[in-house]
């Protein structure tokens, strides 16, 4: 394998001095892809062995092993930036191949993945990447800082390059390699969070595993929050963007953005990846909080509700021309993230009365939750038809949203539309109860006849 990778490097001709950054990046990407192909071809991992796959995904990063080395051995391969990128890419491929879709994570397959340690491994990966890369944590590979200046200097530890990749980095600007490592860490975190989202869907045992997971060592995130379980890991990904507007996130990595406050923001490739990672984290929160009281309580205790509220209503990008908070339209890249944020709040309100009470005091949030629910259009349509009492087109009221509205009603905070939502739900229950009684009566008659 080493010989093949070396030959691959030697077959690449160095770019000329006039090469652009794009050409340098293309060259580096080819080197990485070639070695990744050779590594996968000679892999000793049995694809059918979920436990072996999960174990490899959750292994410490090579450079972190060096950081934990009591003798502080200078391991050139461990600190090679290209080796690190290849290692992260291989984990991404394993995640996508074995737990990269809902079909691979639901039902018996999802239970098997949990028993094989997949949830623990995915949370370990997400935990390592969100950590602060300070001297206390001793983790060299982390997500790039949201401060562009700090981001450029976040990989100073990678001053050593192995022999196989020395020629590659000589031909390329080191900044290109570091940016590729930045991008790969975001891809890995996004893949891990996406799989956690799917594994949490439809399995109470999988959701419980989020709360029972513990980090291998005491740790803190960039904002000094202490991580003790998987719930804290997910919240840390929301805290990462606290204070940033959606546009700010989409512009991350663009060093010139700070000089054009009044101009239209240009969305960067990194910014789009950051939005996807945040969206996946919100999806994991929404699914893991479904009908799981202890998980919901843990989310509330560590301050998630305030973070989600700020994300939804303290941002001009989620208000209409009249200043009313609404979900963004389909042209906005953060639309799905907003839906998942609102869905998370509704789930939390169902199992945590304190959340319902908190949301009930915020009229803007209630409007957004009603819009997420999807029944307001049906009520408006019926009102336009001479106040029809038809329930057609009205979805079932989520118990979490009902808890919020009932809490608001206790404070006298309902408007006409909100009152109609509760009235329609009461009518629905009466209709459903009547139909159930009619069904039972029909069955009794058929039984007597036979």
C-alpha positions as a LaTeX table, in Angstrom:
\begin{tabular}{lrrr}
\hline
Residue & $x$ (\AA) & $y$ (\AA) & $z$ (\AA) \\
\hline
Unk1 & 0.00 & 0.00 & 0.00 \\
Unk2 & 2.83 & 2.40 & 0.84 \\
Unk3 & 4.56 & 1.62 & $-2.44$ \\
Unk4 & 1.40 & 2.31 & $-4.42$ \\
Unk5 & 0.84 & 5.64 & $-2.65$ \\
Unk6 & 4.47 & 6.62 & $-3.28$ \\
Unk7 & 4.22 & 5.78 & $-6.97$ \\
Unk8 & 1.02 & 7.77 & $-7.16$ \\
Unk9 & 2.82 & 10.80 & $-5.81$ \\
Unk10 & 5.77 & 10.43 & $-8.15$ \\
Unk11 & 3.49 & 10.19 & $-11.18$ \\
Unk12 & 2.04 & 13.63 & $-10.40$ \\
Unk13 & 3.88 & 16.49 & $-12.00$ \\
Unk14 & 4.31 & 19.54 & $-9.79$ \\
Unk15 & 2.22 & 22.53 & $-10.81$ \\
Unk16 & 4.02 & 25.53 & $-12.24$ \\
Unk17 & 4.62 & 28.68 & $-10.25$ \\
Unk18 & 1.74 & 30.32 & $-12.06$ \\
Unk19 & $-0.76$ & 27.69 & $-10.92$ \\
Unk20 & $-3.81$ & 29.02 & $-9.18$ \\
Unk21 & $-5.05$ & 27.91 & $-5.80$ \\
Unk22 & $-7.69$ & 25.85 & $-7.60$ \\
Unk23 & $-4.99$ & 23.92 & $-9.44$ \\
Unk24 & $-3.10$ & 23.35 & $-6.21$ \\
Unk25 & $-6.26$ & 22.10 & $-4.54$ \\
Unk26 & $-7.00$ & 19.81 & $-7.47$ \\
Unk27 & $-3.53$ & 18.32 & $-7.25$ \\
Unk28 & $-3.80$ & 17.71 & $-3.51$ \\
Unk29 & $-7.27$ & 16.20 & $-3.93$ \\
Unk30 & $-5.94$ & 13.77 & $-6.53$ \\
Unk31 & $-3.18$ & 12.65 & $-4.17$ \\
Unk32 & $-5.71$ & 12.11 & $-1.37$ \\
Unk33 & $-8.17$ & 10.26 & $-3.62$ \\
Unk34 & $-5.46$ & 7.95 & $-4.94$ \\
Unk35 & $-4.28$ & 7.01 & $-1.47$ \\
Unk36 & $-7.84$ & 6.65 & $-0.21$ \\
Unk37 & $-8.57$ & 4.22 & $-3.04$ \\
Unk38 & $-5.48$ & 2.18 & $-2.23$ \\
Unk39 & $-6.35$ & 2.22 & 1.48 \\
Unk40 & $-9.91$ & 1.04 & 0.85 \\
Unk41 & $-8.72$ & $-1.68$ & $-1.52$ \\
Unk42 & $-6.46$ & $-3.14$ & 1.15 \\
Unk43 & $-8.83$ & $-2.57$ & 4.08 \\
Unk44 & $-8.97$ & $-5.36$ & 6.64 \\
Unk45 & $-12.40$ & $-4.31$ & 7.94 \\
Unk46 & $-15.17$ & $-6.81$ & 7.23 \\
Unk47 & $-18.08$ & $-4.77$ & 5.84 \\
Unk48 & $-20.54$ & $-7.26$ & 7.34 \\
Unk49 & $-19.06$ & $-6.86$ & 10.83 \\
Unk50 & $-20.95$ & $-3.85$ & 12.21 \\
Unk51 & $-19.02$ & $-3.99$ & 15.46 \\
Unk52 & $-15.67$ & $-3.72$ & 13.63 \\
Unk53 & $-16.99$ & $-0.90$ & 11.46 \\
Unk54 & $-18.35$ & 1.01 & 14.47 \\
Unk55 & $-15.10$ & 0.49 & 16.36 \\
Unk56 & $-13.00$ & 1.91 & 13.52 \\
Unk57 & $-15.27$ & 4.94 & 13.11 \\
Unk58 & $-14.90$ & 5.82 & 16.79 \\
Unk59 & $-11.14$ & 5.34 & 17.09 \\
Unk60 & $-9.11$ & 8.35 & 18.30 \\
Unk61 & $-7.57$ & 10.37 & 15.50 \\
Unk62 & $-3.90$ & 9.45 & 14.87 \\
Unk63 & $-2.68$ & 12.87 & 16.01 \\
Unk64 & $-4.76$ & 12.61 & 19.20 \\
Unk65 & $-3.09$ & 9.30 & 20.00 \\
Unk66 & 0.21 & 11.13 & 19.81 \\
Unk67 & $-1.11$ & 13.87 & 22.10 \\
Unk68 & $-2.07$ & 11.24 & 24.66 \\
Unk69 & 1.36 & 9.60 & 24.44 \\
Unk70 & 2.99 & 9.95 & 27.86 \\
Unk71 & 6.44 & 9.94 & 26.28 \\
Unk72 & 5.41 & 12.64 & 23.79 \\
Unk73 & 6.93 & 10.66 & 20.92 \\
Unk74 & 7.41 & 12.62 & 17.72 \\
Unk75 & 5.32 & 10.54 & 15.32 \\
Unk76 & 5.67 & 11.98 & 11.83 \\
Unk77 & 2.75 & 10.06 & 10.31 \\
Unk78 & 0.41 & 11.07 & 13.13 \\
Unk79 & 1.02 & 14.76 & 12.52 \\
Unk80 & 0.93 & 14.59 & 8.71 \\
Unk81 & $-1.95$ & 16.69 & 7.44 \\
Unk82 & $-2.54$ & 14.50 & 4.36 \\
Unk83 & $-2.58$ & 11.30 & 6.45 \\
Unk84 & $-5.13$ & 12.93 & 8.72 \\
Unk85 & $-7.37$ & 13.91 & 5.80 \\
Unk86 & $-7.23$ & 10.37 & 4.41 \\
Unk87 & $-8.11$ & 8.94 & 7.84 \\
Unk88 & $-11.11$ & 11.26 & 8.20 \\
Unk89 & $-12.30$ & 10.57 & 4.66 \\
Unk90 & $-12.19$ & 6.84 & 5.28 \\
Unk91 & $-14.42$ & 7.26 & 8.35 \\
Unk92 & $-16.84$ & 9.34 & 6.29 \\
Unk93 & $-17.04$ & 6.55 & 3.70 \\
Unk94 & $-17.71$ & 3.97 & 6.41 \\
Unk95 & $-20.49$ & 6.08 & 7.92 \\
Unk96 & $-22.16$ & 6.67 & 4.56 \\
Unk97 & $-21.87$ & 3.01 & 3.54 \\
Unk98 & $-23.22$ & 1.47 & 6.76 \\
Unk99 & $-25.43$ & 4.11 & 8.40 \\
Unk100 & $-25.76$ & 6.90 & 5.87 \\
Unk101 & $-29.50$ & 6.74 & 5.21 \\
Unk102 & $-32.79$ & 6.25 & 7.00 \\
Unk103 & $-33.18$ & 2.80 & 5.38 \\
Unk104 & $-29.91$ & 1.67 & 6.99 \\
Unk105 & $-30.76$ & 3.05 & 10.44 \\
Unk106 & $-34.39$ & 2.08 & 11.09 \\
Unk107 & $-35.95$ & $-1.01$ & 12.55 \\
Unk108 & $-33.91$ & $-4.10$ & 13.35 \\
Unk109 & $-30.92$ & $-2.70$ & 11.47 \\
Unk110 & $-30.88$ & 0.37 & 13.73 \\
Unk111 & $-31.05$ & $-1.80$ & 16.82 \\
Unk112 & $-28.13$ & $-3.87$ & 15.53 \\
Unk113 & $-26.09$ & $-0.73$ & 14.93 \\
Unk114 & $-26.70$ & 0.46 & 18.48 \\
Unk115 & $-25.72$ & $-2.92$ & 19.91 \\
Unk116 & $-22.58$ & $-2.83$ & 17.77 \\
Unk117 & $-21.61$ & 0.51 & 19.33 \\
Unk118 & $-22.44$ & 2.78 & 16.38 \\
Unk119 & $-24.16$ & 5.48 & 18.45 \\
Unk120 & $-21.29$ & 5.60 & 20.91 \\
Unk121 & $-18.76$ & 5.87 & 18.08 \\
Unk122 & $-20.70$ & 8.59 & 16.26 \\
Unk123 & $-21.09$ & 10.62 & 19.44 \\
Unk124 & $-17.37$ & 10.18 & 20.17 \\
Unk125 & $-16.53$ & 11.57 & 16.73 \\
Unk126 & $-18.92$ & 14.50 & 17.13 \\
Unk127 & $-17.50$ & 15.15 & 20.61 \\
Unk128 & $-13.86$ & 15.19 & 19.48 \\
Unk129 & $-14.58$ & 17.58 & 16.62 \\
Unk130 & $-16.52$ & 20.12 & 18.70 \\
Unk131 & $-13.90$ & 20.31 & 21.45 \\
Unk132 & $-11.70$ & 23.28 & 22.12 \\
Unk133 & $-8.19$ & 22.60 & 20.78 \\
Unk134 & $-6.41$ & 24.03 & 23.79 \\
Unk135 & $-3.62$ & 22.56 & 25.87 \\
Unk136 & $-6.05$ & 21.02 & 28.36 \\
Unk137 & $-7.98$ & 18.96 & 25.82 \\
Unk138 & $-4.96$ & 18.06 & 23.65 \\
Unk139 & $-7.05$ & 17.39 & 20.55 \\
Unk140 & $-5.42$ & 18.62 & 17.37 \\
Unk141 & $-8.22$ & 17.87 & 14.89 \\
Unk142 & $-11.31$ & 19.95 & 15.64 \\
Unk143 & $-13.82$ & 21.92 & 13.62 \\
Unk144 & $-12.48$ & 25.20 & 12.23 \\
Unk145 & $-13.13$ & 28.21 & 14.41 \\
Unk146 & $-16.04$ & 30.44 & 13.45 \\
Unk147 & $-13.62$ & 33.36 & 13.69 \\
Unk148 & $-11.85$ & 33.43 & 10.31 \\
Unk149 & $-8.57$ & 34.70 & 11.76 \\
Unk150 & $-8.45$ & 31.98 & 14.43 \\
Unk151 & $-9.42$ & 29.42 & 11.84 \\
Unk152 & $-6.29$ & 30.06 & 9.80 \\
Unk153 & $-4.02$ & 29.36 & 12.79 \\
Unk154 & $-5.94$ & 26.42 & 14.27 \\
Unk155 & $-3.63$ & 23.73 & 12.84 \\
Unk156 & $-0.22$ & 25.02 & 13.88 \\
Unk157 & 0.51 & 21.59 & 15.40 \\
Unk158 & 0.72 & 20.05 & 11.92 \\
Unk159 & 4.32 & 21.07 & 11.34 \\
Unk160 & 5.49 & 17.53 & 10.52 \\
Unk161 & 4.90 & 15.71 & 7.24 \\
Unk162 & 5.57 & 12.06 & 6.54 \\
Unk163 & 7.92 & 11.13 & 3.71 \\
Unk164 & 5.15 & 9.88 & 1.45 \\
Unk165 & 3.46 & 13.28 & 1.44 \\
Unk166 & 6.41 & 15.62 & 1.73 \\
Unk167 & 6.57 & 15.99 & $-2.05$ \\
Unk168 & 2.86 & 16.75 & $-2.16$ \\
Unk169 & 3.08 & 19.58 & 0.33 \\
Unk170 & 6.19 & 20.96 & $-1.36$ \\
Unk171 & 4.15 & 21.37 & $-4.52$ \\
Unk172 & 1.23 & 22.93 & $-2.69$ \\
Unk173 & 0.57 & 25.86 & $-0.46$ \\
Unk174 & 0.21 & 24.63 & 3.14 \\
Unk175 & $-2.89$ & 26.80 & 3.51 \\
Unk176 & $-4.57$ & 24.74 & 0.78 \\
Unk177 & $-3.90$ & 21.55 & 2.75 \\
Unk178 & $-5.16$ & 23.06 & 6.00 \\
Unk179 & $-8.34$ & 24.30 & 4.33 \\
Unk180 & $-8.90$ & 20.83 & 2.95 \\
Unk181 & $-8.55$ & 19.48 & 6.49 \\
Unk182 & $-11.04$ & 22.12 & 7.69 \\
Unk183 & $-13.51$ & 21.05 & 5.03 \\
Unk184 & $-13.08$ & 17.37 & 5.82 \\
Unk185 & $-13.72$ & 17.84 & 9.55 \\
Unk186 & $-17.02$ & 19.56 & 8.72 \\
Unk187 & $-17.94$ & 16.72 & 6.34 \\
Unk188 & $-17.18$ & 14.13 & 9.02 \\
Unk189 & $-19.18$ & 15.95 & 11.71 \\
Unk190 & $-22.09$ & 16.39 & 9.29 \\
Unk191 & $-22.05$ & 12.70 & 8.36 \\
Unk192 & $-21.95$ & 11.64 & 12.03 \\
Unk193 & $-24.80$ & 13.98 & 13.00 \\
Unk194 & $-26.87$ & 12.85 & 10.02 \\
Unk195 & $-26.54$ & 9.21 & 11.06 \\
Unk196 & $-27.38$ & 10.08 & 14.67 \\
Unk197 & $-30.49$ & 11.82 & 13.37 \\
Unk198 & $-31.61$ & 8.71 & 11.50 \\
Unk199 & $-30.73$ & 6.30 & 14.31 \\
Unk200 & $-32.84$ & 8.32 & 16.77 \\
Unk201 & $-35.91$ & 8.05 & 14.54 \\
Unk202 & $-38.36$ & 5.39 & 15.66 \\
Unk203 & $-36.28$ & 3.78 & 18.41 \\
Unk204 & $-36.69$ & 4.65 & 22.09 \\
Unk205 & $-33.65$ & 2.56 & 22.98 \\
Unk206 & $-31.50$ & 4.44 & 20.48 \\
Unk207 & $-32.69$ & 7.76 & 21.88 \\
Unk208 & $-31.89$ & 6.61 & 25.40 \\
Unk209 & $-28.36$ & 5.77 & 24.23 \\
Unk210 & $-27.74$ & 9.47 & 23.56 \\
Unk211 & $-28.20$ & 10.25 & 27.24 \\
Unk212 & $-26.20$ & 7.27 & 28.53 \\
Unk213 & $-23.10$ & 8.00 & 26.41 \\
Unk214 & $-20.16$ & 9.53 & 28.29 \\
Unk215 & $-16.93$ & 11.07 & 26.93 \\
Unk216 & $-13.68$ & 9.24 & 27.51 \\
Unk217 & $-12.26$ & 12.23 & 29.38 \\
Unk218 & $-13.32$ & 15.52 & 30.92 \\
Unk219 & $-13.74$ & 18.07 & 28.16 \\
Unk220 & $-14.92$ & 21.53 & 27.23 \\
Unk221 & $-16.17$ & 23.10 & 24.02 \\
Unk222 & $-14.96$ & 26.39 & 22.57 \\
Unk223 & $-17.40$ & 28.32 & 24.78 \\
Unk224 & $-16.14$ & 26.44 & 27.87 \\
Unk225 & $-19.33$ & 24.36 & 28.23 \\
Unk226 & $-18.68$ & 21.00 & 29.90 \\
Unk227 & $-19.74$ & 17.88 & 27.99 \\
Unk228 & $-20.96$ & 14.94 & 30.08 \\
Unk229 & $-23.31$ & 13.06 & 27.73 \\
Unk230 & $-24.54$ & 12.85 & 24.16 \\
Unk231 & $-27.21$ & 15.49 & 24.76 \\
Unk232 & $-24.50$ & 18.00 & 25.64 \\
Unk233 & $-22.68$ & 17.13 & 22.41 \\
Unk234 & $-25.72$ & 17.98 & 20.29 \\
Unk235 & $-26.33$ & 21.21 & 22.19 \\
Unk236 & $-22.68$ & 22.21 & 21.65 \\
Unk237 & $-23.28$ & 22.20 & 17.90 \\
Unk238 & $-26.14$ & 24.68 & 18.34 \\
Unk239 & $-24.05$ & 26.83 & 20.69 \\
Unk240 & $-21.35$ & 26.98 & 18.03 \\
Unk241 & $-23.52$ & 29.35 & 15.98 \\
Unk242 & $-25.18$ & 31.32 & 18.76 \\
Unk243 & $-25.09$ & 35.00 & 17.86 \\
Unk244 & $-24.65$ & 34.30 & 14.14 \\
Unk245 & $-27.41$ & 35.05 & 11.66 \\
Unk246 & $-28.14$ & 32.48 & 8.97 \\
Unk247 & $-26.30$ & 34.69 & 6.47 \\
Unk248 & $-23.30$ & 34.95 & 8.79 \\
Unk249 & $-23.05$ & 31.16 & 8.89 \\
Unk250 & $-23.29$ & 30.91 & 5.10 \\
Unk251 & $-20.43$ & 33.40 & 4.75 \\
Unk252 & $-17.99$ & 31.62 & 7.07 \\
Unk253 & $-14.57$ & 31.18 & 5.55 \\
Unk254 & $-14.84$ & 34.34 & 3.46 \\
Unk255 & $-12.16$ & 36.62 & 4.91 \\
Unk256 & $-13.35$ & 39.59 & 2.82 \\
Unk257 & $-16.87$ & 39.43 & 4.16 \\
Unk258 & $-16.07$ & 41.66 & 7.12 \\
Unk259 & $-15.33$ & 44.59 & 4.80 \\
Unk260 & $-18.68$ & 44.58 & 3.01 \\
Unk261 & $-21.31$ & 45.12 & 5.65 \\
Unk262 & $-23.75$ & 46.87 & 3.32 \\
Unk263 & $-23.21$ & 44.64 & 0.31 \\
Unk264 & $-24.98$ & 41.40 & $-0.49$ \\
Unk265 & $-23.38$ & 38.48 & 1.27 \\
Unk266 & $-21.71$ & 35.83 & $-0.87$ \\
Unk267 & $-22.32$ & 32.30 & 0.34 \\
Unk268 & $-19.10$ & 30.30 & 0.60 \\
Unk269 & $-18.55$ & 26.58 & 0.04 \\
Unk270 & $-17.60$ & 26.23 & 3.69 \\
Unk271 & $-20.65$ & 28.22 & 4.78 \\
Unk272 & $-22.98$ & 25.87 & 2.91 \\
Unk273 & $-21.35$ & 22.91 & 4.63 \\
Unk274 & $-21.72$ & 24.60 & 8.01 \\
Unk275 & $-25.46$ & 25.11 & 7.40 \\
Unk276 & $-25.82$ & 21.45 & 6.47 \\
Unk277 & $-23.98$ & 20.41 & 9.63 \\
Unk278 & $-26.22$ & 22.64 & 11.77 \\
Unk279 & $-29.30$ & 21.26 & 10.00 \\
Unk280 & $-28.22$ & 17.69 & 10.74 \\
Unk281 & $-27.60$ & 18.57 & 14.41 \\
Unk282 & $-31.09$ & 20.07 & 14.64 \\
Unk283 & $-32.52$ & 16.94 & 13.02 \\
Unk284 & $-30.75$ & 14.78 & 15.61 \\
Unk285 & $-32.21$ & 16.95 & 18.39 \\
Unk286 & $-35.71$ & 16.80 & 16.93 \\
Unk287 & $-35.68$ & 13.01 & 16.57 \\
Unk288 & $-33.97$ & 12.26 & 19.89 \\
Unk289 & $-36.44$ & 14.47 & 21.79 \\
Unk290 & $-39.49$ & 12.64 & 20.39 \\
Unk291 & $-41.59$ & 11.19 & 23.24 \\
Unk292 & $-38.55$ & 10.81 & 25.52 \\
Unk293 & $-39.08$ & 12.71 & 28.76 \\
Unk294 & $-35.61$ & 12.33 & 30.31 \\
Unk295 & $-33.90$ & 13.41 & 27.09 \\
Unk296 & $-36.19$ & 16.44 & 26.82 \\
Unk297 & $-35.48$ & 17.40 & 30.41 \\
Unk298 & $-31.73$ & 17.16 & 29.79 \\
Unk299 & $-32.02$ & 19.37 & 26.71 \\
Unk300 & $-33.96$ & 21.96 & 28.72 \\
Unk301 & $-31.55$ & 21.86 & 31.66 \\
Unk302 & $-28.52$ & 22.66 & 29.52 \\
Unk303 & $-30.16$ & 25.71 & 27.92 \\
Unk304 & $-31.16$ & 24.39 & 24.50 \\
Unk305 & $-34.58$ & 26.06 & 24.48 \\
Unk306 & $-33.16$ & 29.58 & 24.73 \\
Unk307 & $-30.68$ & 28.78 & 21.95 \\
Unk308 & $-33.46$ & 27.56 & 19.65 \\
Unk309 & $-35.69$ & 30.53 & 20.41 \\
Unk310 & $-32.89$ & 32.95 & 19.54 \\
Unk311 & $-32.21$ & 30.99 & 16.37 \\
Unk312 & $-35.85$ & 31.35 & 15.26 \\
Unk313 & $-37.04$ & 34.80 & 16.31 \\
Unk314 & $-34.00$ & 36.97 & 16.98 \\
Unk315 & $-32.97$ & 36.97 & 13.35 \\
Unk316 & $-34.21$ & 39.41 & 10.70 \\
Unk317 & $-34.07$ & 36.60 & 8.14 \\
Unk318 & $-37.07$ & 34.91 & 9.79 \\
Unk319 & $-39.39$ & 37.95 & 9.80 \\
Unk320 & $-41.68$ & 39.23 & 7.07 \\
Unk321 & $-42.14$ & 42.80 & 5.90 \\
Unk322 & $-44.57$ & 43.45 & 8.77 \\
Unk323 & $-42.03$ & 42.35 & 11.36 \\
Unk324 & $-43.92$ & 39.13 & 12.14 \\
Unk325 & $-41.82$ & 36.02 & 12.70 \\
Unk326 & $-42.43$ & 33.43 & 9.99 \\
Unk327 & $-40.68$ & 30.44 & 8.50 \\
Unk328 & $-38.42$ & 31.36 & 5.58 \\
Unk329 & $-39.57$ & 30.63 & 2.06 \\
Unk330 & $-38.17$ & 27.89 & $-0.17$ \\
Unk331 & $-35.48$ & 30.16 & $-1.62$ \\
Unk332 & $-33.64$ & 30.37 & 1.69 \\
Unk333 & $-30.95$ & 27.71 & 2.36 \\
Unk334 & $-31.86$ & 27.67 & 6.07 \\
Unk335 & $-35.56$ & 26.80 & 5.58 \\
Unk336 & $-35.09$ & 23.14 & 6.55 \\
Unk337 & $-33.03$ & 24.12 & 9.59 \\
Unk338 & $-35.87$ & 26.38 & 10.76 \\
Unk339 & $-38.41$ & 23.57 & 10.38 \\
Unk340 & $-36.23$ & 21.25 & 12.44 \\
Unk341 & $-35.71$ & 23.94 & 15.07 \\
Unk342 & $-39.45$ & 24.48 & 15.43 \\
Unk343 & $-40.07$ & 20.72 & 15.43 \\
Unk344 & $-37.55$ & 20.31 & 18.22 \\
Unk345 & $-39.32$ & 22.92 & 20.35 \\
Unk346 & $-42.68$ & 21.22 & 19.80 \\
Unk347 & $-41.25$ & 17.84 & 20.86 \\
Unk348 & $-39.63$ & 19.37 & 23.93 \\
Unk349 & $-42.86$ & 21.09 & 24.94 \\
Unk350 & $-44.76$ & 17.80 & 24.84 \\
Unk351 & $-42.64$ & 16.09 & 27.50 \\
Unk352 & $-41.37$ & 19.07 & 29.48 \\
Unk353 & $-44.04$ & 21.41 & 30.96 \\
Unk354 & $-41.42$ & 24.06 & 31.70 \\
Unk355 & $-40.67$ & 24.31 & 27.98 \\
Unk356 & $-44.37$ & 24.67 & 27.11 \\
Unk357 & $-44.73$ & 27.45 & 29.65 \\
Unk358 & $-41.67$ & 29.25 & 28.36 \\
Unk359 & $-42.80$ & 29.07 & 24.73 \\
Unk360 & $-46.32$ & 30.17 & 25.69 \\
Unk361 & $-44.97$ & 33.54 & 26.80 \\
Unk362 & $-43.54$ & 34.30 & 23.35 \\
Unk363 & $-46.19$ & 35.19 & 20.75 \\
Unk364 & $-43.71$ & 35.16 & 17.86 \\
Unk365 & $-42.65$ & 31.61 & 18.67 \\
Unk366 & $-46.27$ & 30.43 & 18.84 \\
Unk367 & $-46.92$ & 31.78 & 15.34 \\
Unk368 & $-43.90$ & 29.94 & 13.98 \\
Unk369 & $-44.90$ & 26.70 & 15.71 \\
Unk370 & $-48.41$ & 26.99 & 14.26 \\
Unk371 & $-46.97$ & 27.54 & 10.81 \\
Unk372 & $-44.71$ & 24.50 & 11.25 \\
Unk373 & $-47.72$ & 22.43 & 12.31 \\
Unk374 & $-49.37$ & 23.28 & 8.99 \\
Unk375 & $-53.00$ & 23.64 & 10.08 \\
Unk376 & $-53.33$ & 27.41 & 9.92 \\
Unk377 & $-53.87$ & 27.41 & 6.15 \\
Unk378 & $-56.82$ & 25.03 & 6.52 \\
Unk379 & $-58.38$ & 27.19 & 9.25 \\
Unk380 & $-57.90$ & 30.35 & 7.18 \\
Unk381 & $-59.46$ & 28.65 & 4.16 \\
Unk382 & $-62.48$ & 27.52 & 6.17 \\
Unk383 & $-62.91$ & 31.00 & 7.61 \\
Unk384 & $-63.03$ & 32.46 & 4.12 \\
Unk385 & $-65.85$ & 30.01 & 3.31 \\
Unk386 & $-68.32$ & 31.59 & 5.70 \\
Unk387 & $-66.75$ & 30.12 & 8.81 \\
Unk388 & $-67.19$ & 26.53 & 7.78 \\
Unk389 & $-66.77$ & 24.01 & 10.59 \\
Unk390 & $-65.21$ & 21.45 & 8.28 \\
Unk391 & $-62.15$ & 19.61 & 9.61 \\
Unk392 & $-60.99$ & 18.67 & 6.12 \\
Unk393 & $-57.34$ & 19.42 & 5.53 \\
Unk394 & $-56.67$ & 20.02 & 9.22 \\
Unk395 & $-53.75$ & 17.91 & 10.52 \\
Unk396 & $-53.77$ & 16.30 & 13.94 \\
Unk397 & $-52.68$ & 18.81 & 16.57 \\
Unk398 & $-49.31$ & 17.80 & 18.00 \\
Unk399 & $-49.44$ & 17.24 & 21.74 \\
Unk400 & $-46.49$ & 19.57 & 22.23 \\
Unk401 & $-48.19$ & 22.40 & 20.37 \\
Unk402 & $-51.40$ & 21.74 & 22.30 \\
Unk403 & $-49.41$ & 22.04 & 25.54 \\
Unk404 & $-48.03$ & 25.41 & 24.42 \\
Unk405 & $-51.47$ & 26.74 & 23.44 \\
Unk406 & $-53.07$ & 25.53 & 26.67 \\
Unk407 & $-50.30$ & 27.16 & 28.67 \\
Unk408 & $-50.83$ & 30.39 & 26.73 \\
Unk409 & $-54.57$ & 30.19 & 27.30 \\
Unk410 & $-53.97$ & 30.09 & 31.03 \\
Unk411 & $-52.21$ & 33.44 & 30.72 \\
Unk412 & $-54.91$ & 34.93 & 28.49 \\
Unk413 & $-52.49$ & 35.10 & 25.59 \\
Unk414 & $-54.49$ & 33.50 & 22.75 \\
Unk415 & $-55.73$ & 35.38 & 19.71 \\
Unk416 & $-58.71$ & 34.32 & 17.57 \\
Unk417 & $-56.65$ & 32.02 & 15.32 \\
Unk418 & $-55.09$ & 30.23 & 18.28 \\
Unk419 & $-58.49$ & 29.81 & 19.93 \\
Unk420 & $-59.83$ & 28.28 & 16.72 \\
Unk421 & $-56.98$ & 25.78 & 16.67 \\
Unk422 & $-57.95$ & 24.49 & 20.11 \\
Unk423 & $-61.67$ & 24.50 & 19.23 \\
Unk424 & $-61.04$ & 22.55 & 16.03 \\
Unk425 & $-59.00$ & 20.01 & 17.97 \\
Unk426 & $-61.84$ & 19.55 & 20.46 \\
Unk427 & $-64.24$ & 19.03 & 17.56 \\
Unk428 & $-61.86$ & 16.50 & 16.04 \\
Unk429 & $-61.73$ & 14.52 & 19.28 \\
Unk430 & $-65.52$ & 14.46 & 19.49 \\
Unk431 & $-65.80$ & 13.23 & 15.91 \\
Unk432 & $-63.15$ & 10.58 & 16.49 \\
Unk433 & $-64.85$ & 9.43 & 19.69 \\
Unk434 & $-68.23$ & 9.20 & 17.94 \\
Unk435 & $-66.77$ & 7.19 & 15.08 \\
Unk436 & $-65.09$ & 4.82 & 17.50 \\
Unk437 & $-68.38$ & 4.28 & 19.36 \\
Unk438 & $-70.17$ & 3.64 & 16.05 \\
Unk439 & $-67.47$ & 1.15 & 15.06 \\
Unk440 & $-67.82$ & $-0.77$ & 18.32 \\
Unk441 & $-71.60$ & $-0.79$ & 18.00 \\
Unk442 & $-71.34$ & $-2.11$ & 14.45 \\
Unk443 & $-69.00$ & $-4.88$ & 15.54 \\
Unk444 & $-71.38$ & $-5.88$ & 18.35 \\
Unk445 & $-74.28$ & $-6.10$ & 15.92 \\
Unk446 & $-72.26$ & $-8.21$ & 13.51 \\
Unk447 & $-71.26$ & $-10.46$ & 16.38 \\
Unk448 & $-74.89$ & $-10.90$ & 17.51 \\
Unk449 & $-75.98$ & $-11.65$ & 13.94 \\
Unk450 & $-73.36$ & $-14.33$ & 13.48 \\
\hline
\end{tabular}
